[in-house]
CSV table of C-alpha atoms in Angstrom, one decimal:
chain,number,residue,atom,x,y,z
A,1,MET,CA,36.4,-9.6,11.8
A,2,GLN,CA,33.8,-11.7,13.6
A,3,SER,CA,33.7,-9.5,16.7
A,4,LYS,CA,30.3,-9.1,18.2
A,5,GLY,CA,31.0,-6.0,20.2
A,6,SER,CA,28.3,-3.4,21.0
A,7,THR,CA,29.2,-1.3,18.0
A,8,ASP,CA,28.6,-4.2,15.6
A,9,PRO,CA,25.5,-3.5,13.5
A,10,GLU,CA,24.3,-7.1,13.5
A,11,TYR,CA,24.6,-7.3,17.3
A,12,MET,CA,22.7,-4.1,17.7
A,13,ILE,CA,20.0,-5.1,15.2
A,14,LYS,CA,19.5,-8.5,16.8
A,15,GLY,CA,19.0,-6.8,20.1
A,16,LYS,CA,16.1,-4.9,18.6
A,17,ILE,CA,14.3,-8.0,17.2
A,18,ARG,CA,11.7,-9.3,19.6
A,19,THR,CA,11.0,-13.0,19.8
A,20,ILE,CA,7.3,-13.8,20.4
A,21,PRO,CA,6.9,-17.4,21.5
A,22,ASN,CA,4.0,-19.5,20.2
A,23,TYR,CA,3.0,-17.0,17.6
A,24,PRO,CA,1.2,-17.3,15.2
A,25,LYS,CA,0.7,-20.8,16.6
A,26,PRO,CA,2.1,-23.1,19.4
A,27,GLY,CA,5.7,-24.0,18.9
A,28,ILE,CA,6.6,-21.2,16.5
A,29,SER,CA,8.8,-18.3,17.6
A,30,PHE,CA,7.9,-15.2,15.7
A,31,ARG,CA,10.7,-12.7,15.0
A,32,ASP,CA,9.1,-9.3,15.4
A,33,ILE,CA,11.0,-6.4,13.7
A,34,THR,CA,8.8,-3.6,15.1
A,35,PRO,CA,11.2,-2.6,17.9
A,36,LEU,CA,13.9,-2.3,15.2
A,37,LEU,CA,11.7,-0.1,13.1
A,38,LYS,CA,10.8,2.0,16.1
A,39,ASP,CA,14.4,2.8,17.0
A,40,ALA,CA,15.5,5.5,14.5
A,41,MET,CA,19.2,4.8,14.9
A,42,ALA,CA,18.8,1.0,14.6
A,43,PHE,CA,16.4,1.3,11.6
A,44,ASN,CA,18.8,3.6,9.8
A,45,LEU,CA,21.7,1.3,10.7
A,46,ALA,CA,19.9,-1.7,9.3
A,47,ILE,CA,19.1,0.0,6.0
A,48,ASP,CA,22.7,1.2,5.7
A,49,ALA,CA,24.1,-2.2,6.6
A,50,LEU,CA,21.9,-3.9,4.0
A,51,ALA,CA,23.0,-1.4,1.4
A,52,GLU,CA,26.6,-2.0,2.3
A,53,LYS,CA,26.2,-5.8,1.9
A,54,ILE,CA,25.1,-5.4,-1.6
A,55,SER,CA,28.6,-5.1,-2.9
A,56,GLU,CA,27.6,-4.4,-6.5
A,57,LYS,CA,24.8,-2.0,-7.2
A,58,ASP,CA,24.3,-2.6,-10.9
A,59,PHE,CA,20.6,-3.5,-10.7
A,60,ASP,CA,17.6,-1.4,-11.7
A,61,TYR,CA,14.8,-1.9,-9.2
A,62,ILE,CA,14.0,-3.1,-5.7
A,63,ALA,CA,10.8,-5.2,-5.4
A,64,GLY,CA,9.3,-5.2,-1.9
A,65,ILE,CA,6.9,-8.0,-0.9
A,66,GLU,CA,3.7,-6.9,0.8
A,67,ALA,CA,3.6,-5.8,3.6
A,68,ARG,CA,6.8,-5.8,5.7
A,69,GLY,CA,8.9,-6.0,2.6
A,70,PHE,CA,7.5,-2.6,1.7
A,71,ILE,CA,9.0,-1.1,4.8
A,72,ILE,CA,12.5,-2.5,4.2
A,73,GLY,CA,12.4,-2.3,0.4
A,74,SER,CA,11.2,1.3,0.2
A,75,ALA,CA,13.8,2.7,2.6
A,76,LEU,CA,16.5,0.7,0.8
A,77,SER,CA,15.2,2.0,-2.6
A,78,TYR,CA,15.5,5.6,-1.3
A,79,LYS,CA,19.0,4.9,0.1
A,80,LEU,CA,20.3,3.3,-3.1
A,81,ARG,CA,18.3,5.5,-5.5
A,82,LYS,CA,16.5,2.7,-7.2
A,83,GLY,CA,12.9,2.5,-8.4
A,84,PHE,CA,10.6,0.6,-6.1
A,85,ILE,CA,8.2,-2.2,-7.3
A,86,PRO,CA,5.4,-3.3,-5.0
A,87,ILE,CA,4.6,-7.0,-5.1
A,88,ARG,CA,1.2,-7.3,-3.7
A,89,LYS,CA,-1.4,-9.7,-2.4
A,90,LYS,CA,-4.3,-10.6,-4.6
A,91,GLY,CA,-6.7,-7.8,-5.8
A,92,LYS,CA,-4.6,-4.9,-4.5
A,93,LEU,CA,-3.0,-3.6,-7.7
A,94,PRO,CA,-5.1,-1.3,-9.9
A,95,TYR,CA,-3.5,-1.8,-13.3
A,96,GLU,CA,-2.8,-4.7,-15.7
A,97,LYS,CA,-1.1,-7.4,-13.7
A,98,ILE,CA,-0.1,-11.0,-13.5
A,99,GLY,CA,-0.3,-13.3,-10.5
A,100,ILE,CA,1.1,-16.4,-9.1
A,101,ASP,CA,-0.3,-18.9,-6.7
A,102,TYR,CA,2.0,-20.7,-4.3
A,103,GLU,CA,1.7,-23.1,-1.4
A,104,LEU,CA,2.1,-22.0,2.2
A,105,GLU,CA,2.1,-24.4,5.1
A,106,TYR,CA,-1.6,-24.0,5.4
A,107,GLY,CA,-3.4,-23.4,2.1
A,108,LYS,CA,-2.6,-21.1,-0.9
A,109,GLU,CA,-1.5,-17.6,-1.3
A,110,THR,CA,-1.4,-15.3,-4.3
A,111,LEU,CA,1.0,-12.6,-5.2
A,112,GLU,CA,0.6,-10.1,-8.1
A,113,VAL,CA,2.7,-7.5,-9.9
A,114,HIS,CA,1.9,-4.9,-12.5
A,115,LYS,CA,2.9,-6.1,-16.0
A,116,ASP,CA,4.8,-2.8,-16.6
A,117,ALA,CA,6.5,-2.9,-13.2
A,118,ALA,CA,9.9,-3.5,-14.8
A,119,GLU,CA,11.3,-3.5,-18.4
A,120,LYS,CA,12.3,-6.7,-20.1
A,121,GLY,CA,15.9,-7.6,-19.2
A,122,SER,CA,16.1,-5.1,-16.3
A,123,LYS,CA,17.5,-6.4,-13.0
A,124,VAL,CA,15.5,-6.6,-9.8
A,125,LEU,CA,16.5,-7.1,-6.2
A,126,ILE,CA,13.8,-8.8,-4.2
A,127,VAL,CA,13.4,-7.6,-0.6
A,128,ASP,CA,11.5,-8.9,2.4
A,129,ASP,CA,11.9,-8.6,6.1
A,130,LEU,CA,12.5,-12.3,6.7
A,131,LEU,CA,13.5,-15.4,4.8
A,132,ALA,CA,11.8,-18.5,6.2
A,133,THR,CA,11.0,-21.4,3.9
A,134,GLY,CA,11.5,-19.2,0.9
A,135,GLY,CA,8.1,-19.9,-0.7
A,136,THR,CA,7.1,-16.2,-0.8
A,137,ALA,CA,10.4,-15.0,-2.1
A,138,LYS,CA,10.5,-17.7,-4.8
A,139,ALA,CA,7.0,-16.7,-5.9
A,140,ALA,CA,8.1,-13.1,-6.1
A,141,ALA,CA,11.1,-14.1,-8.2
A,142,GLN,CA,8.8,-16.1,-10.6
A,143,LEU,CA,6.6,-13.0,-11.0
A,144,ILE,CA,9.6,-10.9,-11.9
A,145,THR,CA,10.7,-13.5,-14.4
A,146,LYS,CA,7.2,-13.7,-15.8
A,147,ILE,CA,7.2,-10.0,-16.7
A,148,GLY,CA,10.5,-10.5,-18.5
A,149,ALA,CA,12.8,-9.0,-16.0
A,150,LYS,CA,15.7,-10.7,-14.2
A,151,VAL,CA,16.2,-11.5,-10.6
A,152,TYR,CA,19.4,-9.9,-9.4
A,153,GLY,CA,19.2,-11.3,-5.9
A,154,TYR,CA,17.5,-11.2,-2.6
A,155,ALA,CA,17.9,-9.1,0.6
A,156,PHE,CA,16.4,-9.8,4.0
A,157,VAL,CA,16.8,-8.4,7.5
A,158,VAL,CA,16.4,-11.9,9.1
A,159,GLU,CA,17.2,-15.3,7.8
A,160,LEU,CA,15.8,-18.4,9.6
A,161,SER,CA,18.6,-20.6,8.5
A,162,SER,CA,17.3,-23.8,9.9
A,163,LEU,CA,14.4,-23.7,7.4
A,164,ASP,CA,16.9,-23.7,4.6
A,165,GLY,CA,14.8,-21.2,2.5
A,166,ARG,CA,17.9,-20.3,0.4
A,167,LYS,CA,17.9,-23.8,-1.1
A,168,LYS,CA,14.6,-22.9,-2.8
A,169,LEU,CA,16.0,-19.6,-4.2
A,170,GLY,CA,18.7,-21.3,-6.3
A,171,GLU,CA,22.1,-19.7,-7.0
A,172,GLY,CA,20.9,-16.1,-6.7
A,173,ARG,CA,22.8,-13.6,-4.4
A,174,ILE,CA,21.2,-13.7,-0.9
A,175,ILE,CA,22.0,-11.0,1.5
A,176,TYR,CA,20.8,-10.9,5.1
A,177,LEU,CA,21.6,-9.0,8.3
A,178,VAL,CA,21.0,-11.5,11.1
A,179,ALA,CA,20.3,-15.2,11.2
A,180,TYR,CA,18.5,-17.5,13.7
B,1,MET,CA,7.1,31.0,-6.7
B,2,GLN,CA,4.2,29.2,-8.2
B,3,SER,CA,6.0,28.3,-11.4
B,4,LYS,CA,5.1,24.9,-12.8
B,5,GLY,CA,8.2,24.4,-15.0
B,6,SER,CA,9.6,21.0,-15.7
B,7,THR,CA,12.0,21.3,-12.8
B,8,ASP,CA,9.2,21.8,-10.3
B,9,PRO,CA,8.9,18.7,-8.1
B,10,GLU,CA,5.1,18.8,-7.9
B,11,TYR,CA,4.9,19.0,-11.7
B,12,MET,CA,7.2,16.1,-12.2
B,13,ILE,CA,5.5,14.0,-9.5
B,14,LYS,CA,2.1,14.6,-10.9
B,15,GLY,CA,3.4,13.4,-14.3
B,16,LYS,CA,4.3,10.1,-12.6
B,17,ILE,CA,0.9,9.5,-11.1
B,18,ARG,CA,-1.3,7.3,-13.3
B,19,THR,CA,-5.1,7.9,-13.3
B,20,ILE,CA,-7.1,4.7,-13.8
B,21,PRO,CA,-10.7,5.4,-14.7
B,22,ASN,CA,-13.5,3.4,-13.2
B,23,TYR,CA,-11.4,1.7,-10.6
B,24,PRO,CA,-12.1,0.2,-8.1
B,25,LYS,CA,-15.7,0.9,-9.3
B,26,PRO,CA,-17.5,2.8,-12.1
B,27,GLY,CA,-17.2,6.6,-11.7
B,28,ILE,CA,-14.1,6.5,-9.6
B,29,SER,CA,-10.7,7.7,-10.9
B,30,PHE,CA,-8.0,5.9,-9.0
B,31,ARG,CA,-4.7,7.7,-8.5
B,32,ASP,CA,-2.0,5.1,-9.0
B,33,ILE,CA,1.4,6.0,-7.5
B,34,THR,CA,3.3,2.9,-8.8
B,35,PRO,CA,4.8,4.8,-11.8
B,36,LEU,CA,6.2,7.3,-9.3
B,37,LEU,CA,7.7,4.6,-7.1
B,38,LYS,CA,9.2,2.9,-10.2
B,39,ASP,CA,11.1,6.0,-11.2
B,40,ALA,CA,14.1,6.2,-8.9
B,41,MET,CA,14.6,10.0,-9.4
B,42,ALA,CA,10.9,10.8,-9.0
B,43,PHE,CA,10.6,8.6,-5.9
B,44,ASN,CA,13.6,10.2,-4.3
B,45,LEU,CA,12.4,13.6,-5.2
B,46,ALA,CA,9.0,12.9,-3.7
B,47,ILE,CA,10.5,11.8,-0.4
B,48,ASP,CA,12.8,14.8,-0.3
B,49,ALA,CA,10.0,17.2,-1.2
B,50,LEU,CA,7.8,15.8,1.6
B,51,ALA,CA,10.7,16.0,4.1
B,52,GLU,CA,11.3,19.6,3.0
B,53,LYS,CA,7.6,20.5,3.5
B,54,ILE,CA,7.7,19.4,7.1
B,55,SER,CA,9.3,22.7,8.2
B,56,GLU,CA,9.8,21.7,11.9
B,57,LYS,CA,11.1,18.2,12.6
B,58,ASP,CA,10.5,18.1,16.3
B,59,PHE,CA,8.5,14.9,16.3
B,60,ASP,CA,9.6,11.4,17.4
B,61,TYR,CA,8.0,8.9,15.1
B,62,ILE,CA,6.5,8.3,11.7
B,63,ALA,CA,3.4,6.0,11.6
B,64,GLY,CA,2.7,4.5,8.2
B,65,ILE,CA,-0.7,3.1,7.4
B,66,GLU,CA,-0.8,-0.3,5.7
B,67,ALA,CA,0.1,-0.9,3.0
B,68,ARG,CA,1.0,2.1,0.7
B,69,GLY,CA,1.6,4.2,3.7
B,70,PHE,CA,4.4,1.8,4.6
B,71,ILE,CA,6.2,2.6,1.3
B,72,ILE,CA,6.0,6.4,1.8
B,73,GLY,CA,6.4,6.4,5.5
B,74,SER,CA,9.4,4.1,5.7
B,75,ALA,CA,11.5,6.0,3.2
B,76,LEU,CA,10.6,9.3,4.9
B,77,SER,CA,11.6,7.7,8.3
B,78,TYR,CA,14.9,6.8,6.9
B,79,LYS,CA,15.4,10.2,5.4
B,80,LEU,CA,14.4,12.1,8.5
B,81,ARG,CA,16.0,9.6,10.9
B,82,LYS,CA,12.8,8.9,12.8
B,83,GLY,CA,11.5,5.6,14.2
B,84,PHE,CA,8.8,3.9,12.1
B,85,ILE,CA,5.5,2.6,13.5
B,86,PRO,CA,3.4,0.3,11.3
B,87,ILE,CA,-0.4,0.8,11.7
B,88,ARG,CA,-1.8,-2.4,10.4
B,89,LYS,CA,-5.0,-4.1,9.3
B,90,LYS,CA,-6.7,-6.5,11.7
B,91,GLY,CA,-4.8,-9.6,12.9
B,92,LYS,CA,-1.4,-8.6,11.4
B,93,LEU,CA,0.5,-7.4,14.4
B,94,PRO,CA,2.1,-10.1,16.7
B,95,TYR,CA,2.4,-8.3,20.0
B,96,GLU,CA,0.0,-6.6,22.5
B,97,LYS,CA,-2.1,-4.2,20.5
B,98,ILE,CA,-5.2,-2.1,20.4
B,99,GLY,CA,-7.6,-1.6,17.5
B,100,ILE,CA,-10.2,0.7,16.2
B,101,ASP,CA,-13.1,0.1,13.9
B,102,TYR,CA,-14.1,2.8,11.4
B,103,GLU,CA,-16.6,3.2,8.6
B,104,LEU,CA,-15.7,3.1,5.0
B,105,GLU,CA,-18.0,3.8,2.1
B,106,TYR,CA,-18.9,0.1,2.1
B,107,GLY,CA,-18.7,-1.6,5.4
B,108,LYS,CA,-16.2,-1.5,8.2
B,109,GLU,CA,-12.4,-1.6,8.4
B,110,THR,CA,-10.2,-2.2,11.5
B,111,LEU,CA,-6.7,-0.8,12.1
B,112,GLU,CA,-4.4,-1.9,14.9
B,113,VAL,CA,-1.2,-0.7,16.5
B,114,HIS,CA,1.1,-2.2,19.1
B,115,LYS,CA,0.5,-0.8,22.6
B,116,ASP,CA,4.3,-0.1,22.9
B,117,ALA,CA,4.6,1.5,19.5
B,118,ALA,CA,5.2,5.0,21.0
B,119,GLU,CA,5.9,6.4,24.4
B,120,LYS,CA,3.3,8.5,26.2
B,121,GLY,CA,3.6,12.1,25.1
B,122,SER,CA,5.8,11.3,22.1
B,123,LYS,CA,4.9,13.0,18.9
B,124,VAL,CA,3.9,11.1,15.8
B,125,LEU,CA,3.5,12.1,12.2
B,126,ILE,CA,0.9,10.0,10.3
B,127,VAL,CA,1.8,9.1,6.7
B,128,ASP,CA,-0.2,7.6,3.9
B,129,ASP,CA,0.0,7.8,0.1
B,130,LEU,CA,-3.3,9.5,-0.3
B,131,LEU,CA,-5.8,11.6,1.6
B,132,ALA,CA,-9.4,10.9,0.4
B,133,THR,CA,-12.3,11.2,2.8
B,134,GLY,CA,-9.9,11.1,5.8
B,135,GLY,CA,-11.5,8.2,7.5
B,136,THR,CA,-8.4,6.0,7.5
B,137,ALA,CA,-6.1,8.8,8.6
B,138,LYS,CA,-8.5,9.8,11.4
B,139,ALA,CA,-8.7,6.2,12.7
B,140,ALA,CA,-4.9,6.1,12.7
B,141,ALA,CA,-4.8,9.3,14.7
B,142,GLN,CA,-7.3,7.9,17.2
B,143,LEU,CA,-5.0,4.8,17.6
B,144,ILE,CA,-2.0,7.0,18.3
B,145,THR,CA,-4.0,9.0,20.9
B,146,LYS,CA,-5.2,5.7,22.5
B,147,ILE,CA,-1.7,4.6,23.2
B,148,GLY,CA,-1.0,7.9,24.9
B,149,ALA,CA,1.1,9.6,22.1
B,150,LYS,CA,0.3,12.8,20.3
B,151,VAL,CA,-0.5,13.4,16.7
B,152,TYR,CA,2.0,15.8,15.3
B,153,GLY,CA,0.5,16.0,11.9
B,154,TYR,CA,-0.2,14.2,8.6
B,155,ALA,CA,1.8,13.8,5.4
B,156,PHE,CA,0.4,12.5,2.1
B,157,VAL,CA,1.7,12.3,-1.5
B,158,VAL,CA,-1.7,13.0,-2.9
B,159,GLU,CA,-4.7,14.9,-1.6
B,160,LEU,CA,-8.1,14.6,-3.2
B,161,SER,CA,-9.2,18.0,-2.2
B,162,SER,CA,-12.8,17.8,-3.4
B,163,LEU,CA,-13.4,15.1,-0.8
B,164,ASP,CA,-12.5,17.5,2.0
B,165,GLY,CA,-10.8,14.9,4.1
B,166,ARG,CA,-8.8,17.5,5.9
B,167,LYS,CA,-12.0,18.7,7.6
B,168,LYS,CA,-12.1,15.3,9.4
B,169,LEU,CA,-8.5,15.7,10.6
B,170,GLY,CA,-9.1,18.8,12.6
B,171,GLU,CA,-6.5,21.5,13.1
B,172,GLY,CA,-3.4,19.2,12.7
B,173,ARG,CA,-0.7,20.1,10.3
B,174,ILE,CA,-1.4,18.5,6.9
B,175,ILE,CA,1.3,18.2,4.3
B,176,TYR,CA,0.8,16.9,0.8
B,177,LEU,CA,2.7,17.0,-2.5
B,178,VAL,CA,0.0,17.1,-5.2
B,179,ALA,CA,-3.7,17.8,-5.2
B,180,TYR,CA,-6.5,16.7,-7.5
C-alpha cells in the first residue's frame, strides 16, 4: 500500500510543509510546518495519522520539546488521552527541575524538566516536530531517564533522513509522518 | 448551577494548578499548570471545558502565544477543528513576518507572526495559559489586526482577576476556566 494518491495522509501533509531555502543559514533548507498547522483539516489529519502509527498505546505520558514540540505533543496528548510533559529551555520551568546540556552545531543548548514530571518507571513518548541530527531528542530522552522514567519511543512529523538522527536515538521506537 | 462539588470541572482544574510562592520574584505567586497538563483526565477536561465555553464557534483560527499558549491552543485547535497559528518570540519564525514590541513590567518583549498566518477578514481566537496584566494578549491581538485578520476573542485557562487584564483587551469575548 505505497500509493501516493491525493487521499494519502502523507502526501497531503507533505504538500502543506513549506521549504524555505537558505534558512536559518545559506545552504540549509528549512522545513516549515506552519502551513500544515494553519490548515485545520491537514493539522487534524496529521495528529490522527501520528496517533494511528503508534500501534501500541501502553505508555503514560507524552513529553513535548519546546516550542514546536509543544504544538504537536499537546494535540497528540489530547487525542490519545495521555498526560503532557513540557521539556523546556533553560530557566523556563518554575518548580524543582533537572537540566541537561547538549551540543548543537553551533554552541550549547540546555533543556530542563520538572523532577516530578513523571513517576519512576512510567513510560514516556517524546514528541517534536522534526528529527534532524537527533541531538535535541536524545537530550530529552536523557532527561526522562534522569527523573527515573522510561523512554517509550519518539514521534515526529518530519524526519530528515539524510542526517541519520535515528542512529543517535538507539533502538527506541521512532514514528514519523513524512521524510526528506 | 454554581455548585463546586468534586465533579465540577473548574474545581478539579483548580486542584491541579500549583501555586509557587515567590516565583519568579519575591511577592509573586506563580500559577503553575504543569500538574494539570500531566494529569490526562484533567488536561482533557480543561480542553473540553474551554471548548464548551466558546458558545459560538464561527471563527477560523486559533492563535497560540509562545510557549504555554502553544500547549493549550494546539489541543483546542485539534478539538475544535480549527487551524493553528503560532505567535512567537522574536527571531523564531522562518518566513515573512511582522512584529510588535510591547512593555512588560521589566523591559520590552517582542512577538511576531507570519504575514500569511491568516487571511484578511478571517476571525482568530487568541489563546494563552494565563491572563495577567493583558499586555501579551493585547500585543498578540495587535499582530492579528496588523495582518488584516479580526480578533474573535480570547481564551485562557487562568485569569488573575485582580490584575484587571481584561480591561486592556477591550470589549472582545474573554473566556477562562478558573480565576484567582
